Tab-separated table of C-alpha atoms in Angstrom:
chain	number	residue	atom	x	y	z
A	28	UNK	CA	0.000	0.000	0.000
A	29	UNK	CA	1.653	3.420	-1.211
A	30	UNK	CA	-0.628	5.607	1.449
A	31	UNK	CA	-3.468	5.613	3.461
A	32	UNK	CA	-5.200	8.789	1.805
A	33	UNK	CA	-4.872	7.060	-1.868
A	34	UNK	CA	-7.063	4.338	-0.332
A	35	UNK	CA	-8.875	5.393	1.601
A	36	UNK	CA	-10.646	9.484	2.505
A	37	UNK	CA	-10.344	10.610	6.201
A	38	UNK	CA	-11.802	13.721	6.182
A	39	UNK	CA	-12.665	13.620	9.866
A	40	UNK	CA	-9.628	12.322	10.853
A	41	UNK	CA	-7.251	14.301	8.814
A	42	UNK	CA	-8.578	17.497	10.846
A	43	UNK	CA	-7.488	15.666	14.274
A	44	UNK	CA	-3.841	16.624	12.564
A	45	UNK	CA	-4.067	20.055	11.882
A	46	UNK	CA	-4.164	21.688	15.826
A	47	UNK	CA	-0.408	22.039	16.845
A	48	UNK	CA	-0.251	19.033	19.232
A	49	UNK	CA	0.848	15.336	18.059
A	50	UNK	CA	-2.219	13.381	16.677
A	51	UNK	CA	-3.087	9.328	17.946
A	52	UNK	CA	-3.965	9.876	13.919
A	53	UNK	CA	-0.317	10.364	12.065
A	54	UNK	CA	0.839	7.454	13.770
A	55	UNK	CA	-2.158	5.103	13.080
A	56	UNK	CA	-1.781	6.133	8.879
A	57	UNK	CA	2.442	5.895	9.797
A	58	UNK	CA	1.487	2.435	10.300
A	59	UNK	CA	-1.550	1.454	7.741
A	60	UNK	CA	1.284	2.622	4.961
A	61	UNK	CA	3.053	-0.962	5.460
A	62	UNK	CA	-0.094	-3.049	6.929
A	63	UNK	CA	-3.141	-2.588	4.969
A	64	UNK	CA	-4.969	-3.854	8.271
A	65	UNK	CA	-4.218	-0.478	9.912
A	66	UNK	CA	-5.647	1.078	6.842
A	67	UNK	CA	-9.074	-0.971	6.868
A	68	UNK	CA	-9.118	-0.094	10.856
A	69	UNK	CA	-8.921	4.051	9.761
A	70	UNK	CA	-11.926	3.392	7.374
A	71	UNK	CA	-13.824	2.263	10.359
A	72	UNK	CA	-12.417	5.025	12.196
A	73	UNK	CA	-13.495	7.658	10.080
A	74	UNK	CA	-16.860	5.951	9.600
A	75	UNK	CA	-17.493	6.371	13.218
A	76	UNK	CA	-16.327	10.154	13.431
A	77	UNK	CA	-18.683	10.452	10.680
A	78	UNK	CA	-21.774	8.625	11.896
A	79	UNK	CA	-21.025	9.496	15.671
A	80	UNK	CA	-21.203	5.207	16.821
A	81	UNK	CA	-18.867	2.867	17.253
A	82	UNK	CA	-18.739	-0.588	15.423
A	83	UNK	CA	-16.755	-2.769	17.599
A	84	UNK	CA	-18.339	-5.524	19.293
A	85	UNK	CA	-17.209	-8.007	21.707
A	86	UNK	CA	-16.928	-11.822	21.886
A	87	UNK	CA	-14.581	-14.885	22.899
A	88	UNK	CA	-11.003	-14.564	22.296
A	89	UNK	CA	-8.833	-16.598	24.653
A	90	UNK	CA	-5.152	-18.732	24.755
A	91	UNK	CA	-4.472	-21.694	26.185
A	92	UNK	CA	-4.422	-21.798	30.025
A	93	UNK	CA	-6.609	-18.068	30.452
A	94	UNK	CA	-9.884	-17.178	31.189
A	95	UNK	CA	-9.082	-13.338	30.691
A	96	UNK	CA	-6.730	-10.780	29.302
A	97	UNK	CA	-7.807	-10.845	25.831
A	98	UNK	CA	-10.055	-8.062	25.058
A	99	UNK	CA	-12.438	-9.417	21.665
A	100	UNK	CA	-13.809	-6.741	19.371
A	101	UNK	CA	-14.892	-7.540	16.228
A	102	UNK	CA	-16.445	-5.480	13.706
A	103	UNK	CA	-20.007	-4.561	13.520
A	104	UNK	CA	-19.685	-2.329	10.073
A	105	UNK	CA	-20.978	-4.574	7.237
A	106	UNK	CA	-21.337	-3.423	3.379
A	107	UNK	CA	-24.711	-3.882	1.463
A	108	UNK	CA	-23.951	-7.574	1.345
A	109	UNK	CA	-23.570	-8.134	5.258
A	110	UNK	CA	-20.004	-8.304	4.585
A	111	UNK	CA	-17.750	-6.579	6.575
A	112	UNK	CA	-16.931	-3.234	4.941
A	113	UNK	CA	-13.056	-3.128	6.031
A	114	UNK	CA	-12.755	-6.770	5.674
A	115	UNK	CA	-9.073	-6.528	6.402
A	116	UNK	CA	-9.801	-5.244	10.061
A	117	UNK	CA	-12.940	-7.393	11.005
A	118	UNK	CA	-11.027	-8.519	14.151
A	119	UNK	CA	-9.234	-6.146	16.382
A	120	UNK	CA	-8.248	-7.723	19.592
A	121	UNK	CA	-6.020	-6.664	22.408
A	122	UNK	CA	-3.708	-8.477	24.465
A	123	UNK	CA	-3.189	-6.746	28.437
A	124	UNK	CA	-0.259	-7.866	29.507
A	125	UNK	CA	1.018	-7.074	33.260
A	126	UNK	CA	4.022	-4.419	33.510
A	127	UNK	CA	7.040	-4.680	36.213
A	128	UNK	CA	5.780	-3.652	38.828
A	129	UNK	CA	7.392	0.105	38.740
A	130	UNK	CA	7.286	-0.462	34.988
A	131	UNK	CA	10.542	-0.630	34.879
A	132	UNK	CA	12.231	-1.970	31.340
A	133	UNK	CA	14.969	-2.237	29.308
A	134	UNK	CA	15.721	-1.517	25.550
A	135	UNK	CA	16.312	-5.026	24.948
A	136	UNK	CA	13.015	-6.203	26.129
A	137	UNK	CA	11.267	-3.161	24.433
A	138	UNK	CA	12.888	-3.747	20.872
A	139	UNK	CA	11.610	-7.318	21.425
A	140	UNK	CA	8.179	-6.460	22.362
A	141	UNK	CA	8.077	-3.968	19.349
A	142	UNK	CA	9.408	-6.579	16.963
A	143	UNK	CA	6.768	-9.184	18.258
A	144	UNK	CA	3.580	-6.995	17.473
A	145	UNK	CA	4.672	-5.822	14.241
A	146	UNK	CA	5.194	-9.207	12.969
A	147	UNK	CA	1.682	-10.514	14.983
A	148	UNK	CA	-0.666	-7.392	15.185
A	149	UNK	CA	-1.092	-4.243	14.404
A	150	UNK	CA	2.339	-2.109	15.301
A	151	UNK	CA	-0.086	-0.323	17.739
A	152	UNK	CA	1.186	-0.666	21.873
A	153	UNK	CA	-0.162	1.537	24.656
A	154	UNK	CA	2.541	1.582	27.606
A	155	UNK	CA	-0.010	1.992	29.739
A	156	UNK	CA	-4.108	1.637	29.813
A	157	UNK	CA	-5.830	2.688	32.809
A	158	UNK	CA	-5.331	-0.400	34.543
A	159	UNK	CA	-1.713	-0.648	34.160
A	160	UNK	CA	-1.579	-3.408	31.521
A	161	UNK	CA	0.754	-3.209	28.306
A	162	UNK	CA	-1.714	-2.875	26.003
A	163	UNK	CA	-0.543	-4.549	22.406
A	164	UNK	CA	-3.702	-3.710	20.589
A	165	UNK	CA	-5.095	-4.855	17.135
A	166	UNK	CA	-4.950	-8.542	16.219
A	167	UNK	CA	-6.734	-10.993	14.094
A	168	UNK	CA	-7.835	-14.283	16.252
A	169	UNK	CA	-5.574	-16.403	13.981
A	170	UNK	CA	-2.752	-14.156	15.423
A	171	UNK	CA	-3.569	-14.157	19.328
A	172	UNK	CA	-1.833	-17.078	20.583
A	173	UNK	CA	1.242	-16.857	18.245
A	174	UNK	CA	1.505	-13.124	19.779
A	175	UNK	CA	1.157	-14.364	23.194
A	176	UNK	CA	3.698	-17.328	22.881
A	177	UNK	CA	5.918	-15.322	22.389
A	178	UNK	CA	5.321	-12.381	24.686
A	179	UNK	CA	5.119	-15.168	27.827
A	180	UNK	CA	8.824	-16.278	26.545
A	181	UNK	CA	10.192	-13.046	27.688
A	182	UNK	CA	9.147	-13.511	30.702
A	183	UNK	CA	5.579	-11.268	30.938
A	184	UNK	CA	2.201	-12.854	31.875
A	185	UNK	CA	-1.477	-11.775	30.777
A	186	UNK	CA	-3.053	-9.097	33.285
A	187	UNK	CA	-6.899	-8.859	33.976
A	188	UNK	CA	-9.990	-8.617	32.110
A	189	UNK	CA	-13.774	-8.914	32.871
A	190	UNK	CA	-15.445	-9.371	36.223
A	191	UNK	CA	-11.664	-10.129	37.881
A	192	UNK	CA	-9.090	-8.935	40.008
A	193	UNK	CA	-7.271	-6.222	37.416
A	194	UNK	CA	-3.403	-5.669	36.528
A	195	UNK	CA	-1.677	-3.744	39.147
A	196	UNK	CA	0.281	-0.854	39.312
A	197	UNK	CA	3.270	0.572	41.255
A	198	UNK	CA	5.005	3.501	41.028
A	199	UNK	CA	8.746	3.771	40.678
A	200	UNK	CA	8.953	4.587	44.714
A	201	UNK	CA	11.897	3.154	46.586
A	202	UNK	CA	13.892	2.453	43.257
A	203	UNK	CA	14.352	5.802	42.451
A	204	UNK	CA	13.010	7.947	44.660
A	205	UNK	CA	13.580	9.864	48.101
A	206	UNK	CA	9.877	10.345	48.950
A	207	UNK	CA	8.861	6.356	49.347
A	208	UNK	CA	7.286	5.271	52.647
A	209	UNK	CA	7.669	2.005	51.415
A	210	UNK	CA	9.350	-0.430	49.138
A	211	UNK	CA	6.620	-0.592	46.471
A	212	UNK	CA	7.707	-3.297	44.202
A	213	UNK	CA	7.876	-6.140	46.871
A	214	UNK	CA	4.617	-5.452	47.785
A	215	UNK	CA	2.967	-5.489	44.334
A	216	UNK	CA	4.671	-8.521	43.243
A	217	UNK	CA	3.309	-10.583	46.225
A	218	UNK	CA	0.125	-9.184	46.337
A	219	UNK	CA	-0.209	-10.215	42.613
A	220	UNK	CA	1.359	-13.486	42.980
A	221	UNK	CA	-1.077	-14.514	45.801
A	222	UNK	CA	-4.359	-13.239	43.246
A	223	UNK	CA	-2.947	-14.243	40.182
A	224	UNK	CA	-5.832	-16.699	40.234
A	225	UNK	CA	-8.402	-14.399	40.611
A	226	UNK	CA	-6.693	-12.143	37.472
A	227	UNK	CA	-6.902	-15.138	35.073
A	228	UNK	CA	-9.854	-17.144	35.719
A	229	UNK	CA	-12.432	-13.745	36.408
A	230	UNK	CA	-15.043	-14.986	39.286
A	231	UNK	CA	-16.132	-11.600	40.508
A	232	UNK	CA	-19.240	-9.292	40.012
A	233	UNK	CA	-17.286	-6.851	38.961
A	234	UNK	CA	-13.523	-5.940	38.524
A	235	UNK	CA	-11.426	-5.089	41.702
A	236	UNK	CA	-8.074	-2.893	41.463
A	237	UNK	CA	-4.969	-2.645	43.605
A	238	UNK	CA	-2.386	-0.221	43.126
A	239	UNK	CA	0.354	0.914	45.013
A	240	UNK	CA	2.006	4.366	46.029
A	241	UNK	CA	4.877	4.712	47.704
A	242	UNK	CA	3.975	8.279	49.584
A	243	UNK	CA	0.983	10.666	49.878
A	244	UNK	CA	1.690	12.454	46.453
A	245	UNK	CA	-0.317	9.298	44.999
A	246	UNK	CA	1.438	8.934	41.641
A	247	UNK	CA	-0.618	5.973	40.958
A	248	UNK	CA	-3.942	8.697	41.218
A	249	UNK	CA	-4.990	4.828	44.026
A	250	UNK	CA	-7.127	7.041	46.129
A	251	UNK	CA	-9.545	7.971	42.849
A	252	UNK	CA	-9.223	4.684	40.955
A	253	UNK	CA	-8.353	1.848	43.116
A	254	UNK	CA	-10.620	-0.829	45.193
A	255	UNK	CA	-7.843	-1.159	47.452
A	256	UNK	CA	-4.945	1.840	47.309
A	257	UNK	CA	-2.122	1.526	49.286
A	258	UNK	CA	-0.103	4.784	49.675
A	259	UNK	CA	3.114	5.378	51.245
A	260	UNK	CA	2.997	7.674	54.496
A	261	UNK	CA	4.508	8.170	58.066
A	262	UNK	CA	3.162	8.501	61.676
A	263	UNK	CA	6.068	10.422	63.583
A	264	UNK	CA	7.648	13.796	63.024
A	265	UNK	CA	8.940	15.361	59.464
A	266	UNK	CA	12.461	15.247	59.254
A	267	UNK	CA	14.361	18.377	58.939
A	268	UNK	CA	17.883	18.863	57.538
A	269	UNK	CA	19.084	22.522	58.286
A	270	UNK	CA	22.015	22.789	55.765
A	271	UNK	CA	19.806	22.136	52.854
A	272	UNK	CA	16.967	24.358	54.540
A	273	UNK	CA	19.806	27.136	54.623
A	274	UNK	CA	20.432	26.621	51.051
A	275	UNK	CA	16.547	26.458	49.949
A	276	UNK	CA	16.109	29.726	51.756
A	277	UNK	CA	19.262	30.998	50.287
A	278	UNK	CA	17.692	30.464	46.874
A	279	UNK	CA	14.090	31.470	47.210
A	280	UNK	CA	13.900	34.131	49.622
A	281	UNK	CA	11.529	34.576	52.112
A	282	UNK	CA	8.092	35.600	49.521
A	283	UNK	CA	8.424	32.415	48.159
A	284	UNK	CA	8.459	30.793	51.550
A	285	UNK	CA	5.416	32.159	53.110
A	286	UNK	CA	3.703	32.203	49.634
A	287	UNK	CA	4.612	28.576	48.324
A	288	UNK	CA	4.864	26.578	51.929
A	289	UNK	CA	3.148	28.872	55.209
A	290	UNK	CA	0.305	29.481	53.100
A	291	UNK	CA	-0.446	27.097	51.787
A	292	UNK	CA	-0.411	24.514	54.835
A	293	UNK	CA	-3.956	23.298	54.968
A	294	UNK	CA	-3.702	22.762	58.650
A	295	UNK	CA	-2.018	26.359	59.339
A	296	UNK	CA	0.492	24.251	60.952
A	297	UNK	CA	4.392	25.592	59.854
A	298	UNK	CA	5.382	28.822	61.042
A	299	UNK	CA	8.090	31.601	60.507
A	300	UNK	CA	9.807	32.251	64.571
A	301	UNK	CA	12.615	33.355	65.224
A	302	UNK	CA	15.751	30.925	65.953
A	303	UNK	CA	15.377	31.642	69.517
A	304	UNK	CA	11.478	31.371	69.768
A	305	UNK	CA	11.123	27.442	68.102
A	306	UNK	CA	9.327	25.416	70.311
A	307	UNK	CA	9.759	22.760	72.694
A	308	UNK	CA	8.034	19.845	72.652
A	309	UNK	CA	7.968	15.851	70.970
A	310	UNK	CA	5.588	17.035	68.300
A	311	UNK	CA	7.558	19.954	66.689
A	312	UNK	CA	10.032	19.854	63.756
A	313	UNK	CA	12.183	23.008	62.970
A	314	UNK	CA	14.644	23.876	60.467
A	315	UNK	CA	16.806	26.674	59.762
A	316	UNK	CA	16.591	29.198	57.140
A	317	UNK	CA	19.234	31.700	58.559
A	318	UNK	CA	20.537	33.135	61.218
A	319	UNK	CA	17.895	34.541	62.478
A	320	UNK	CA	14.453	32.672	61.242
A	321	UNK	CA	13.135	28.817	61.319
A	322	UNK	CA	10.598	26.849	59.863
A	323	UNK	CA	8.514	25.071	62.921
A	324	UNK	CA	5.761	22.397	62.149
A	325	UNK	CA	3.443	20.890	64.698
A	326	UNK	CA	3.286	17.863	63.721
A	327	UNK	CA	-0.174	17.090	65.618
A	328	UNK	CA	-1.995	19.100	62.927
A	329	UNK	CA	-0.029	17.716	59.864
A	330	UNK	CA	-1.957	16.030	57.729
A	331	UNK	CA	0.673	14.572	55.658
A	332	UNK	CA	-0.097	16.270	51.839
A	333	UNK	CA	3.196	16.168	51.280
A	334	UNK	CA	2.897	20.009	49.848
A	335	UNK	CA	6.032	21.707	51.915
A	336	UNK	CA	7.944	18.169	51.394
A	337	UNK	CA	7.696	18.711	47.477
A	338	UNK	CA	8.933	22.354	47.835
A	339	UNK	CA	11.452	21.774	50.110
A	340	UNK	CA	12.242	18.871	48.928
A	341	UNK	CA	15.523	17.904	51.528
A	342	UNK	CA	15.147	20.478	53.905
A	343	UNK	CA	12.204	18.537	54.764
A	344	UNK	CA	11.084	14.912	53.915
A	345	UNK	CA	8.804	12.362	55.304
A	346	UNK	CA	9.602	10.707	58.917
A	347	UNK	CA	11.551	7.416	59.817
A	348	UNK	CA	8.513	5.438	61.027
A	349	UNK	CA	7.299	4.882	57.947
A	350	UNK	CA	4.286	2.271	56.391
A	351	UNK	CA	0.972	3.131	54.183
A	352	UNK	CA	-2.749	3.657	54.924
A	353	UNK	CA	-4.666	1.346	53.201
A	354	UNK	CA	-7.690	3.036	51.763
A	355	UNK	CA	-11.296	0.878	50.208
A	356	UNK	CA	-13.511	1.968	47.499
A	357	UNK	CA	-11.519	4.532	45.338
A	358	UNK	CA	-13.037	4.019	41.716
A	359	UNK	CA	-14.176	6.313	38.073
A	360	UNK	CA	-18.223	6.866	37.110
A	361	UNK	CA	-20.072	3.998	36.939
A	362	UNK	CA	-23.441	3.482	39.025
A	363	UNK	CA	-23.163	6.536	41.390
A	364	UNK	CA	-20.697	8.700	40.054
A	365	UNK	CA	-16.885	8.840	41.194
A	366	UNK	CA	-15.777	7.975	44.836
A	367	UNK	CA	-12.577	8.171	46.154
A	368	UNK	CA	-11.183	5.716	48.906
A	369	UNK	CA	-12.123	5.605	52.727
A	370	UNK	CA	-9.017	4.823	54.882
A	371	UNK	CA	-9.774	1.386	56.621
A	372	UNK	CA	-6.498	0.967	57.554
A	373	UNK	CA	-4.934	4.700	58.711
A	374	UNK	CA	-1.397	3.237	59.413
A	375	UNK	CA	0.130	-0.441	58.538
A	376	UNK	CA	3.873	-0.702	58.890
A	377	UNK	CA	5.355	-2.453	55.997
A	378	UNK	CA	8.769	-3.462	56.401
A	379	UNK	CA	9.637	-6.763	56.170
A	380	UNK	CA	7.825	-9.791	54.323
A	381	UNK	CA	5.555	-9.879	57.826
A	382	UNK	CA	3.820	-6.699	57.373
A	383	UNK	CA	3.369	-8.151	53.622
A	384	UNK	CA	1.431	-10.822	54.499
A	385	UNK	CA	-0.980	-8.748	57.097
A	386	UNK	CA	-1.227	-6.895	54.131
A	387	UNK	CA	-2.775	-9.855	51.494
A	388	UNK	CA	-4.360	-11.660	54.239
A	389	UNK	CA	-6.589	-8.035	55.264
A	390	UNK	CA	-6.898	-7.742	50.293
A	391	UNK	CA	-7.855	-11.227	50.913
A	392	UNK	CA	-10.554	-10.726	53.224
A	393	UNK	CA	-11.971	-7.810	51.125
A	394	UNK	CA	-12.037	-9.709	47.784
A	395	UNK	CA	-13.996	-12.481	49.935
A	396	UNK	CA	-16.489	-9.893	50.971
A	397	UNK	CA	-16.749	-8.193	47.888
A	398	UNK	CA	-17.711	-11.661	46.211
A	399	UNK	CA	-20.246	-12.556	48.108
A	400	UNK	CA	-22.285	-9.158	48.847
A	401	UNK	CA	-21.332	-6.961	45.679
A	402	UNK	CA	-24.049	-7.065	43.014
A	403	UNK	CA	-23.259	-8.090	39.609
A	404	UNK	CA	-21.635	-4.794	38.030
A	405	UNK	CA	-21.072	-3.159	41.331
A	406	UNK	CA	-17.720	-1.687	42.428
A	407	UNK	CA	-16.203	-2.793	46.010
A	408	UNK	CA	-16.653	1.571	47.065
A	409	UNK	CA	-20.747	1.229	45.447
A	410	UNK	CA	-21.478	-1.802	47.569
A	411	UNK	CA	-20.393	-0.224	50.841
A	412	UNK	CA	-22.369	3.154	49.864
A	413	UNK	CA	-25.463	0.478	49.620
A	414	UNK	CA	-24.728	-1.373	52.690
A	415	UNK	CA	-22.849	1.113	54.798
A	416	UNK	CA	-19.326	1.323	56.139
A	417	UNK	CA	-19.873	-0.471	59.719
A	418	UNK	CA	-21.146	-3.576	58.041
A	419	UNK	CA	-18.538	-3.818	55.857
A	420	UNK	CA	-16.102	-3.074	58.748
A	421	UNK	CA	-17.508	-5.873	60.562
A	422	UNK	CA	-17.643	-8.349	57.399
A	423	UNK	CA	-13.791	-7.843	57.155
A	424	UNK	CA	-13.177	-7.676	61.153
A	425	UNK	CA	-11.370	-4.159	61.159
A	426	UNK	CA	-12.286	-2.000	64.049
A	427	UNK	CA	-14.013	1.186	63.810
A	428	UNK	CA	-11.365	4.276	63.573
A	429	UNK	CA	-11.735	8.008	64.146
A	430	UNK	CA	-9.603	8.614	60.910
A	431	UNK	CA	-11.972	6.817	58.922
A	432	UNK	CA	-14.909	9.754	59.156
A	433	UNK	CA	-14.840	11.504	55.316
A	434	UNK	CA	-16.844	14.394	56.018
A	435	UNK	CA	-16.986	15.405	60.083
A	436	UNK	CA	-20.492	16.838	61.031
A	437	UNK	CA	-20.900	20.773	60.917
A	438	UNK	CA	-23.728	20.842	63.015
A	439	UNK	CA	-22.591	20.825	67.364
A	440	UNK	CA	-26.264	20.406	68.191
A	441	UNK	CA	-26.730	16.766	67.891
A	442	UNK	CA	-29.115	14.425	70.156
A	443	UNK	CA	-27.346	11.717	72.489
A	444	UNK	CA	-30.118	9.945	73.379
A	445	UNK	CA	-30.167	6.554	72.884
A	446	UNK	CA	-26.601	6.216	72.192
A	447	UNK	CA	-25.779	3.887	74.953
A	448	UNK	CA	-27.972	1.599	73.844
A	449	UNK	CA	-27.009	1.206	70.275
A	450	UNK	CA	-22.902	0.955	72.159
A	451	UNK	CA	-24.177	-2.195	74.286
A	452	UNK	CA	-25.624	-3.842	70.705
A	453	UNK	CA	-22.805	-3.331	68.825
A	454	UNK	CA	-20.758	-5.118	71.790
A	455	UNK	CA	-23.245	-7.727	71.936
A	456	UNK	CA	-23.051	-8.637	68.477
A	457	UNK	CA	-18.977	-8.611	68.983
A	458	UNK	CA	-19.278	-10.771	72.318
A	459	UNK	CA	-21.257	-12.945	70.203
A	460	UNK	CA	-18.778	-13.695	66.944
């Protein structure tokens, strides 16, 4: 095929090229030049832009030994014959496949990936979807298992699909950087080792997401998009390193201090004293700026949002007891609109392989509860909107926590009465388990 344009017209899609960012659309007609398959799968393209619906419908595609990670679509676009009208792109399937957790690679193993889907499918990879997962997308069925053969013999494994527990993902965290609470790659890998089950063979009502981030910045985005988000953070005092402060300070000025770090505290809780004034006390952190001014935090009203960490990034960083909060329910639109997670677990140490398996044994216990109360296309943070958080406390045996309260009440004027004797059933129903 010489071009895509002498074959096919792309009216639509030829004005997705002419605004001064990259298009999706140059690289799709890069590749239909040398594989008239990504040339039939523009003609659909452009068939959609122009009739505002989409023609891909699902099916069963599968390899040996999986019950997910193939995503079927086959075409629904037929000519006046009930042929398919792009004949050449009647199948289009994808292939997740799970990342390192990290997603750490090297050129080798990209240049092999690269070489595998251009000889199997379409030249087309997403590094990565929304669930983590390599996406290699665009095969025929023919070409599915000879694509997968030889993606497993590097050394990679199919991620989730359908009513299962999803790919994971990590960020890079303790491998490359200061902020992590946590190391981040050993506990993806054995959290995904013990489900790997539950990734392949879906058995779910609906799909169920960890991810992993080493501190409260939340790379990952786990608090919006995860069933279970586990995210880096500390419970003692913010470290303080007064040469680097002295330098920061040095360098900024004191504007940028109060404008970029005091003010923006959304606790109020770092101040401007004095060196002579800083407080006394186990809960207060001070560094230097000067000779005459420090930086003191309270640490009872941080909050950990990591905001005058990123700025002053040395001066300050997070504490030495370190672990994660393990937050339930994070997830996108579906039945009720968007929730983020509610922390179940406000601090879990993670250190050793120990803390990892309090860690699976507490996912395990959720993925149990999930399957058998969740309704069929209900997310884990949709069924404990429907049956409230206590119950689902109690279904995974986690103890009520003062940290776990998402929106504290604004009005003081509340009624009491009765209280004590909802206390003794809530015992009694303990006593009794």
């Amino acid at each position: 095929m010489a071009s895509t344009k002498k074959t096919i017209d792309t009216p639509n899609l030829d004005q997705l090229e002419s605004g001064p960012w990259p298009s999706f659309v140059t690289g799709l007609k890069r590749l239909a030049n040398d594989k008239p398959y990504m040339a039939g799968v523009l003609g659909q393209l452009e068939t959609s832009y122009q009739t505002r619906k989409g023609y891909w419908k699902g099916g069963t595609v599968s390899v040996f030994g999986y019950g997910g990670g193939i995503i079927p679509r086959f075409t629904e676009l037929k000519d006046e014959n009930g042929k398919p009208k792009f004949p050449e792109a009647a199948e289009f399937h994808t292939l997740r496949v799970m990342p390192p957790p990290g997603m750490h690679y090297n050129t080798d193993v990209l240049r092999k990936m690269a070489d595998i889907w251009e000889r199997h499918g379409s030249g087309l990879i997403a590094f990565h979807g929304q669930s983590g997962d390599i996406m290699f997308q665009g095969a025929t069925s023919a070409n599915v298992q000879p694509a997968w053969d030889e993606i497993n013999e590097l050394g990679f494994d199919l991620g989730g699909a359908g009513p299962a527990v999803r790919t994971s993902m990590s960020c890079v965290g303790a491998a490359r950087c200061e902020q992590s609470c946590y190391d981040e790659a050993a506990a993806h890998r054995e959290v995904i080792n013990t489900f790997l089950d539950d990734i392949h063979r879906p058995a779910l009502p609906y799909k169920f997401k960890f991810k992993f981030s080493g501190c409260p910045n939340d790379c990952m985005n786990s608090v919006q998009r995860a069933d279970m988000a586990v995210i880096g953070t500390w419970r003692d005092n913010i470290r303080t390193d007064d040469e680097l402060g002295r330098k920061w300070f040095a360098k900024h000025g004191m504007h940028e201090l109060v404008r970029d770090v005091v003010t923006r505290c959304p606790t109020k809780t770092i101040q401007i004293k004095p060196v002579g004034e800083v407080s006394k006390g186990a809960t207060i952190s001070s560094v230097a700026l000067d000779d005459e001014n420090s930086l003191e935090i309270d640490n009872r009203d941080c909050v950990r949002c990591m905001h005058c960490i990123n700025v002053m990034t040395g001066a300050l960083a997070p504490g030495n007891d370190k672990g994660a909060s393990i937050l339930i329910g994070g997830k996108r639109t579906l039945k009720i609109g968007d929730l983020m997670g509610t922390v179940v677990v406000p601090f879990m140490p993670l250190k050793d392989e120990d803390d990892r398996a309090r860690l699976i044994d507490l996912g395990q216990k959720v993925i149990e509860f999930f399957a058998d109360n969740a309704l069929e296309h209900e997310r884990t943070g949709e069924m404990i909107e429907r049956i409230g958080l206590v119950n689902f406390l109690e279904g995974i045996g986690v103890e009520v926590d003062p940290n776990m309260v998402s929106t504290p009440r604004t009005n003081p004027y509340v009624r009491t009465d009765g209280w004590d004797d909802e206390v003794e059933k809530i015992n009694a129903r303990k006593a009794a388990a």
